[in-house]
Structures are given as C-alpha cells and as structure tokens.
mmCIF file of C-alpha atoms in Angstrom:
data_model
loop_
_atom_site.group_PDB
_atom_site.id
_atom_site.type_symbol
_atom_site.label_atom_id
_atom_site.label_comp_id
_atom_site.label_asym_id
_atom_site.label_seq_id
_atom_site.Cartn_x
_atom_site.Cartn_y
_atom_site.Cartn_z
ATOM 1 C CA UNK A 397 14.261 6.104 -6.365
ATOM 2 C CA UNK A 398 14.310 5.472 -10.094
ATOM 3 C CA UNK A 399 14.668 8.505 -12.310
ATOM 4 C CA UNK A 400 14.985 6.600 -15.588
ATOM 5 C CA UNK A 401 11.413 7.287 -16.667
ATOM 6 C CA UNK A 402 9.845 10.735 -16.539
ATOM 7 C CA UNK A 403 6.176 10.677 -17.420
ATOM 8 C CA UNK A 404 2.893 12.259 -16.376
ATOM 9 C CA UNK A 405 0.234 9.606 -16.591
ATOM 10 C CA UNK A 406 -2.554 12.002 -15.640
ATOM 11 C CA UNK A 407 -2.775 13.432 -19.154
ATOM 12 C CA UNK A 408 -3.171 11.748 -22.494
ATOM 13 C CA UNK A 409 -2.109 13.110 -25.855
ATOM 14 C CA UNK A 410 -4.947 14.839 -27.702
ATOM 15 C CA UNK A 411 -4.406 12.535 -30.654
ATOM 16 C CA UNK A 412 -5.634 9.681 -28.478
ATOM 17 C CA UNK A 413 -8.877 11.397 -27.425
ATOM 18 C CA UNK A 414 -11.040 9.107 -29.547
ATOM 19 C CA UNK A 415 -9.371 6.033 -28.039
ATOM 20 C CA UNK A 416 -9.884 7.510 -24.566
ATOM 21 C CA UNK A 417 -13.625 7.569 -25.117
ATOM 22 C CA UNK A 418 -13.443 3.870 -25.880
ATOM 23 C CA UNK A 419 -11.234 2.772 -23.006
ATOM 24 C CA UNK A 420 -13.277 4.496 -20.339
ATOM 25 C CA UNK A 421 -16.085 2.084 -21.203
ATOM 26 C CA UNK A 422 -13.900 -0.989 -20.766
ATOM 27 C CA UNK A 423 -14.022 -3.076 -17.597
ATOM 28 C CA UNK A 424 -10.986 -3.087 -15.325
ATOM 29 C CA UNK A 425 -10.286 -6.663 -16.449
ATOM 30 C CA UNK A 426 -10.300 -5.667 -20.139
ATOM 31 C CA UNK A 427 -8.133 -2.625 -19.466
ATOM 32 C CA UNK A 428 -5.493 -4.809 -17.860
ATOM 33 C CA UNK A 429 -5.619 -7.300 -20.721
ATOM 34 C CA UNK A 430 -5.196 -4.430 -23.176
ATOM 35 C CA UNK A 431 -2.166 -3.215 -21.217
ATOM 36 C CA UNK A 432 -0.645 -6.695 -21.420
ATOM 37 C CA UNK A 433 -0.688 -6.822 -25.233
ATOM 38 C CA UNK A 434 2.583 -5.981 -26.932
ATOM 39 C CA UNK A 435 6.006 -5.107 -25.582
ATOM 40 C CA UNK A 436 4.716 -2.083 -23.668
ATOM 41 C CA UNK A 437 1.318 -1.298 -22.158
ATOM 42 C CA UNK A 438 -1.115 0.635 -24.320
ATOM 43 C CA UNK A 439 -0.636 4.234 -23.171
ATOM 44 C CA UNK A 440 -4.287 5.257 -23.279
ATOM 45 C CA UNK A 441 -5.508 2.112 -21.538
ATOM 46 C CA UNK A 442 -2.814 2.503 -18.886
ATOM 47 C CA UNK A 443 -3.768 6.138 -18.290
ATOM 48 C CA UNK A 444 -7.368 5.060 -17.725
ATOM 49 C CA UNK A 445 -6.228 2.332 -15.337
ATOM 50 C CA UNK A 446 -4.227 4.906 -13.403
ATOM 51 C CA UNK A 447 -7.214 7.261 -13.274
ATOM 52 C CA UNK A 448 -9.355 4.538 -11.708
ATOM 53 C CA UNK A 449 -6.803 3.350 -9.153
ATOM 54 C CA UNK A 450 -4.796 6.469 -8.270
ATOM 55 C CA UNK A 451 -6.941 7.090 -5.197
ATOM 56 C CA UNK A 452 -6.089 3.638 -3.866
ATOM 57 C CA UNK A 453 -2.351 4.239 -4.261
ATOM 58 C CA UNK A 454 -2.643 7.648 -2.607
ATOM 59 C CA UNK A 455 -4.588 6.147 0.313
ATOM 60 C CA UNK A 456 -2.085 3.358 0.936
ATOM 61 C CA UNK A 457 0.880 5.730 0.823
ATOM 62 C CA UNK A 458 -0.867 8.292 3.026
ATOM 63 C CA UNK A 459 -1.478 5.728 5.756
ATOM 64 C CA UNK A 460 2.083 4.468 5.501
ATOM 65 C CA UNK A 461 3.800 7.854 5.274
ATOM 66 C CA UNK A 462 1.475 10.749 6.193
ATOM 67 C CA UNK A 463 4.403 13.089 6.911
ATOM 68 C CA UNK A 464 6.470 12.369 3.827
ATOM 69 C CA UNK A 465 6.566 15.412 1.571
ATOM 70 C CA UNK A 466 7.531 13.318 -1.459
ATOM 71 C CA UNK A 467 4.532 10.948 -1.503
ATOM 72 C CA UNK A 468 3.661 12.164 -5.007
ATOM 73 C CA UNK A 469 7.092 11.029 -6.210
ATOM 74 C CA UNK A 470 6.566 7.700 -4.475
ATOM 75 C CA UNK A 471 3.159 7.318 -6.155
ATOM 76 C CA UNK A 472 4.705 7.954 -9.565
ATOM 77 C CA UNK A 473 7.338 5.315 -8.846
ATOM 78 C CA UNK A 474 4.540 2.870 -7.981
ATOM 79 C CA UNK A 475 2.999 3.397 -11.416
ATOM 80 C CA UNK A 476 6.369 3.095 -13.121
ATOM 81 C CA UNK A 477 6.749 -0.333 -11.492
ATOM 82 C CA UNK A 478 3.215 -1.254 -12.542
ATOM 83 C CA UNK A 479 3.987 -0.151 -16.103
ATOM 84 C CA UNK A 480 7.142 -2.257 -16.208
ATOM 85 C CA UNK A 481 5.643 -5.363 -14.636
ATOM 86 C CA UNK A 482 1.971 -5.535 -15.576
ATOM 87 C CA UNK A 483 2.704 -8.323 -18.054
ATOM 88 C CA UNK A 484 3.674 -10.498 -15.084
ATOM 89 C CA UNK A 485 0.219 -10.235 -13.533
ATOM 90 C CA UNK A 486 -1.364 -13.564 -14.402
ATOM 91 C CA UNK A 487 -4.785 -12.890 -12.867
ATOM 92 C CA UNK A 488 -6.225 -9.454 -13.724
ATOM 93 C CA UNK A 489 -8.924 -9.913 -11.062
ATOM 94 C CA UNK A 490 -6.176 -9.602 -8.430
ATOM 95 C CA UNK A 491 -4.871 -6.277 -9.732
ATOM 96 C CA UNK A 492 -6.042 -4.285 -6.700
ATOM 97 C CA UNK A 493 -4.136 -6.414 -4.213
ATOM 98 C CA UNK A 494 -1.116 -6.589 -6.516
ATOM 99 C CA UNK A 495 -1.125 -2.787 -6.729
ATOM 100 C CA UNK A 496 -1.316 -2.468 -2.932
ATOM 101 C CA UNK A 497 1.635 -4.845 -2.548
ATOM 102 C CA UNK A 498 3.713 -2.810 -4.995
ATOM 103 C CA UNK A 499 2.938 0.401 -3.080
ATOM 104 C CA UNK A 500 3.653 -1.246 0.279
ATOM 105 C CA UNK A 501 6.894 -2.891 -0.821
ATOM 106 C CA UNK A 502 8.084 0.325 -2.462
ATOM 107 C CA UNK A 503 7.454 2.195 0.778
ATOM 108 C CA UNK A 504 9.517 -0.276 2.794
ATOM 109 C CA UNK A 505 12.259 -0.305 0.151
ATOM 110 C CA UNK A 506 12.458 3.463 0.436
ATOM 111 C CA UNK A 507 12.195 3.346 4.214
ATOM 112 C CA UNK A 508 15.278 1.142 4.439
ATOM 113 C CA UNK A 509 17.219 3.815 2.561
ATOM 114 C CA UNK A 510 16.341 6.465 5.094
ATOM 115 C CA UNK A 511 18.039 6.546 8.443
ATOM 116 C CA UNK A 512 15.171 8.278 10.185
ATOM 117 C CA UNK A 513 11.563 9.052 9.295
ATOM 118 C CA UNK A 514 9.199 10.694 11.787
ATOM 119 C CA UNK A 515 5.723 9.191 12.269
ATOM 120 C CA UNK A 516 5.493 7.194 9.028
ATOM 121 C CA UNK A 517 2.301 5.374 10.022
ATOM 122 C CA UNK A 518 -1.143 6.510 11.018
ATOM 123 C CA UNK A 519 -3.281 3.427 11.496
ATOM 124 C CA UNK A 520 -6.607 3.657 13.260
ATOM 125 C CA UNK A 521 -7.821 0.097 13.775
ATOM 126 C CA UNK A 522 -9.018 -0.644 17.343
ATOM 127 C CA UNK A 523 -6.588 -2.383 19.680
ATOM 128 C CA UNK A 524 -8.600 -4.420 22.103
ATOM 129 C CA UNK A 525 -11.871 -5.809 20.766
ATOM 130 C CA UNK A 526 -13.338 -9.281 20.515
ATOM 131 C CA UNK A 527 -11.560 -10.208 17.282
ATOM 132 C CA UNK A 528 -8.147 -9.196 18.656
ATOM 133 C CA UNK A 529 -7.536 -6.084 16.545
ATOM 134 C CA UNK A 530 -5.054 -3.485 17.741
ATOM 135 C CA UNK A 531 -5.348 0.111 18.818
ATOM 136 C CA UNK A 532 -2.672 2.044 16.968
ATOM 137 C CA UNK A 533 -3.481 5.346 18.682
ATOM 138 C CA UNK A 534 -2.237 6.583 22.047
ATOM 139 C CA UNK A 535 -5.035 8.427 23.838
ATOM 140 C CA UNK A 536 -4.624 11.956 25.122
ATOM 141 C CA UNK A 537 -6.865 15.031 24.993
ATOM 142 C CA UNK A 538 -4.006 17.540 25.096
ATOM 143 C CA UNK A 539 -0.713 15.701 24.836
ATOM 144 C CA UNK A 540 2.273 17.363 26.408
ATOM 145 C CA UNK A 541 5.893 17.163 25.234
ATOM 146 C CA UNK A 542 6.465 13.852 26.996
ATOM 147 C CA UNK A 543 3.334 12.290 25.505
ATOM 148 C CA UNK A 544 4.250 13.584 22.053
ATOM 149 C CA UNK A 545 7.673 11.996 22.403
ATOM 150 C CA UNK A 546 6.091 8.706 23.486
ATOM 151 C CA UNK A 547 3.699 8.824 20.536
ATOM 152 C CA UNK A 548 6.547 9.517 18.117
ATOM 153 C CA UNK A 549 8.586 6.677 19.571
ATOM 154 C CA UNK A 550 5.547 4.402 19.318
ATOM 155 C CA UNK A 551 5.095 5.072 15.601
ATOM 156 C CA UNK A 552 8.794 4.622 14.973
ATOM 157 C CA UNK A 553 8.709 1.271 16.757
ATOM 158 C CA UNK A 554 5.517 0.304 14.925
ATOM 159 C CA UNK A 555 7.120 1.144 11.610
ATOM 160 C CA UNK A 556 10.160 -0.982 12.409
ATOM 161 C CA UNK A 557 8.020 -3.835 13.731
ATOM 162 C CA UNK A 558 5.947 -3.987 10.535
ATOM 163 C CA UNK A 559 9.091 -3.706 8.408
ATOM 164 C CA UNK A 560 10.522 -6.729 10.235
ATOM 165 C CA UNK A 561 7.481 -8.913 9.527
ATOM 166 C CA UNK A 562 7.878 -11.598 6.855
ATOM 167 C CA UNK A 563 6.441 -10.308 3.590
ATOM 168 C CA UNK A 564 3.399 -12.613 3.665
ATOM 169 C CA UNK A 565 2.462 -11.313 7.133
ATOM 170 C CA UNK A 566 3.192 -7.715 6.199
ATOM 171 C CA UNK A 567 1.038 -7.949 3.080
ATOM 172 C CA UNK A 568 -1.972 -9.398 4.881
ATOM 173 C CA UNK A 569 -1.795 -6.950 7.810
ATOM 174 C CA UNK A 570 -1.544 -3.974 5.436
ATOM 175 C CA UNK A 571 -4.455 -5.192 3.301
ATOM 176 C CA UNK A 572 -6.527 -5.713 6.435
ATOM 177 C CA UNK A 573 -5.609 -2.708 8.586
ATOM 178 C CA UNK A 574 -4.890 -0.087 5.931
ATOM 179 C CA UNK A 575 -7.034 -1.167 3.006
ATOM 180 C CA UNK A 576 -9.779 -2.457 5.303
ATOM 181 C CA UNK A 577 -10.369 -5.484 3.100
ATOM 182 C CA UNK A 578 -12.482 -8.391 4.355
ATOM 183 C CA UNK A 579 -10.719 -11.679 5.000
ATOM 184 C CA UNK A 580 -12.395 -13.307 1.998
ATOM 185 C CA UNK A 581 -11.070 -10.692 -0.419
ATOM 186 C CA UNK A 582 -7.560 -10.925 1.019
ATOM 187 C CA UNK A 583 -7.692 -14.699 0.541
ATOM 188 C CA UNK A 584 -8.659 -14.230 -3.105
ATOM 189 C CA UNK A 585 -5.978 -11.617 -3.732
ATOM 190 C CA UNK A 586 -3.159 -13.545 -2.069
ATOM 191 C CA UNK A 587 -4.242 -16.919 -3.417
ATOM 192 C CA UNK A 588 -4.402 -18.704 -0.058
ATOM 193 C CA UNK A 589 -7.219 -20.162 2.005
ATOM 194 C CA UNK A 590 -9.392 -18.101 4.325
ATOM 195 C CA UNK A 591 -7.941 -19.990 7.282
ATOM 196 C CA UNK A 592 -4.406 -19.120 6.204
ATOM 197 C CA UNK A 593 -5.297 -15.429 5.929
ATOM 198 C CA UNK A 594 -6.808 -15.396 9.429
ATOM 199 C CA UNK A 595 -3.784 -17.256 10.781
ATOM 200 C CA UNK A 596 -1.312 -14.831 9.177
ATOM 201 C CA UNK A 597 -3.165 -11.779 10.454
ATOM 202 C CA UNK A 598 -3.434 -13.237 13.955
ATOM 203 C CA UNK A 599 0.270 -14.083 14.001
ATOM 204 C CA UNK A 600 1.198 -10.638 12.644
ATOM 205 C CA UNK A 601 -0.907 -8.924 15.301
ATOM 206 C CA UNK A 602 0.585 -11.134 17.994
ATOM 207 C CA UNK A 603 4.137 -10.282 16.930
ATOM 208 C CA UNK A 604 3.345 -6.577 16.776
ATOM 209 C CA UNK A 605 1.648 -6.616 20.165
ATOM 210 C CA UNK A 606 4.600 -8.411 21.708
ATOM 211 C CA UNK A 607 7.091 -5.923 20.301
ATOM 212 C CA UNK A 608 4.956 -2.906 21.209
ATOM 213 C CA UNK A 609 3.585 -4.098 24.556
ATOM 214 C CA UNK A 610 5.368 -1.366 26.517
ATOM 215 C CA UNK A 611 3.649 1.333 24.482
ATOM 216 C CA UNK A 612 0.258 -0.410 24.367
ATOM 217 C CA UNK A 613 0.243 -0.690 28.174
ATOM 218 C CA UNK A 614 1.072 2.996 28.615
#
C-alpha cells in the first residue's frame, strides 16, 4: 500500500476557514470541477468532497472486508488515488460510481497481496427470489464448529469467485449488491445500456452460483 503521501483529509488548515464556508455551499458537481482546476486539486474543495463521500467509501470497504483491522488505512489510500486521478474523471455526475470502483479495485489489489484473509465479505442480498438474486448468508440459529467452518469456507470461496470475475461484471455486481443501486443508476455510472447492465449482473450471478453451488445447496 502506498506510503508516499501522508495526509489527514478530515481537517483543513484554519487559514482556509473562510474558503470552507464557501465550498460547503457548492454542489457536488462544482466541487469536482474546482478540484480539477490546476495541477493539484484545491485542498479545501477536496476536503469537502471527502466529507460528503467518506461514508460511502467506509460502507463499501466494510462490506468487502468487515474483519480487516486496517480498513481506515485502505480508505485513506482510496482518497489518495482519488486525489491523484480526479482530473481523469470526464463526467463529474459519475463521481459516485467512479469512487466505488476505486474502492473496490483497491480492495482486490490488496487482496491479491495477501495469502489468506478470513471472511472478507458480508453481503446480505437474498439468494432465491423472483429476480434471481442470491442469498449470501448460510442459515443457522446457533452454528456449531462445523457450520462455522463451512461459513468461513463459503466466504473465502465467494471472495475468490468475485475476484475472478471480469472487471465489468465485478463492478456491476458490487454496485448492485453492495451499494444497492438501481439498474438505471448503474447504467448511467458505467456508461452502458440498461439491458447491458441487467445482462452483466445476470451473468455474474450465474457464474457465482455455479462456483458456489455446493455451499448454496447446503
């Protein structure tokens, strides 16, 4: 994980307090445009952007890695990547999805560096309903050691199965299952048709169900 930048974005220098009053009245779109002016993002505008979207980053990382003790470090790395690359975002209206993709991709980059991570995912979408969604939970009122082992193995396999998905499938399934976004919003964020989004999610679910069938049948 990069250590080249050490910064706390949660606080802003007192000298910028007057500017802070101004930026907190800007729309998200205008904040992003302000961050894209110049060689580096405006510090005060970026701090306000972080304040508004930090909860989203925390939520994505929590669902992906609830047991990781260093999620705060991972969240800071997400914002470092945003800081370095925000000029590349051509459509400010798609910032939310772009931010989720950065957090998701960073998680899987870090995951590949680790030989073993216990229970990195905690998804709660239903498995078997009319629209074909999946049940990520294994039922059990008082799980015993064997059930706990099965559950742990399930999440490990689920983690690996999602990691193996092509990026376009992984992005759509994360936006849908973790972020809970409607299909229409995912289509807007990813820049593809509604039909393509539904197709990608269906294919991702099908691949995951195939790979995890043994656990889903248990």
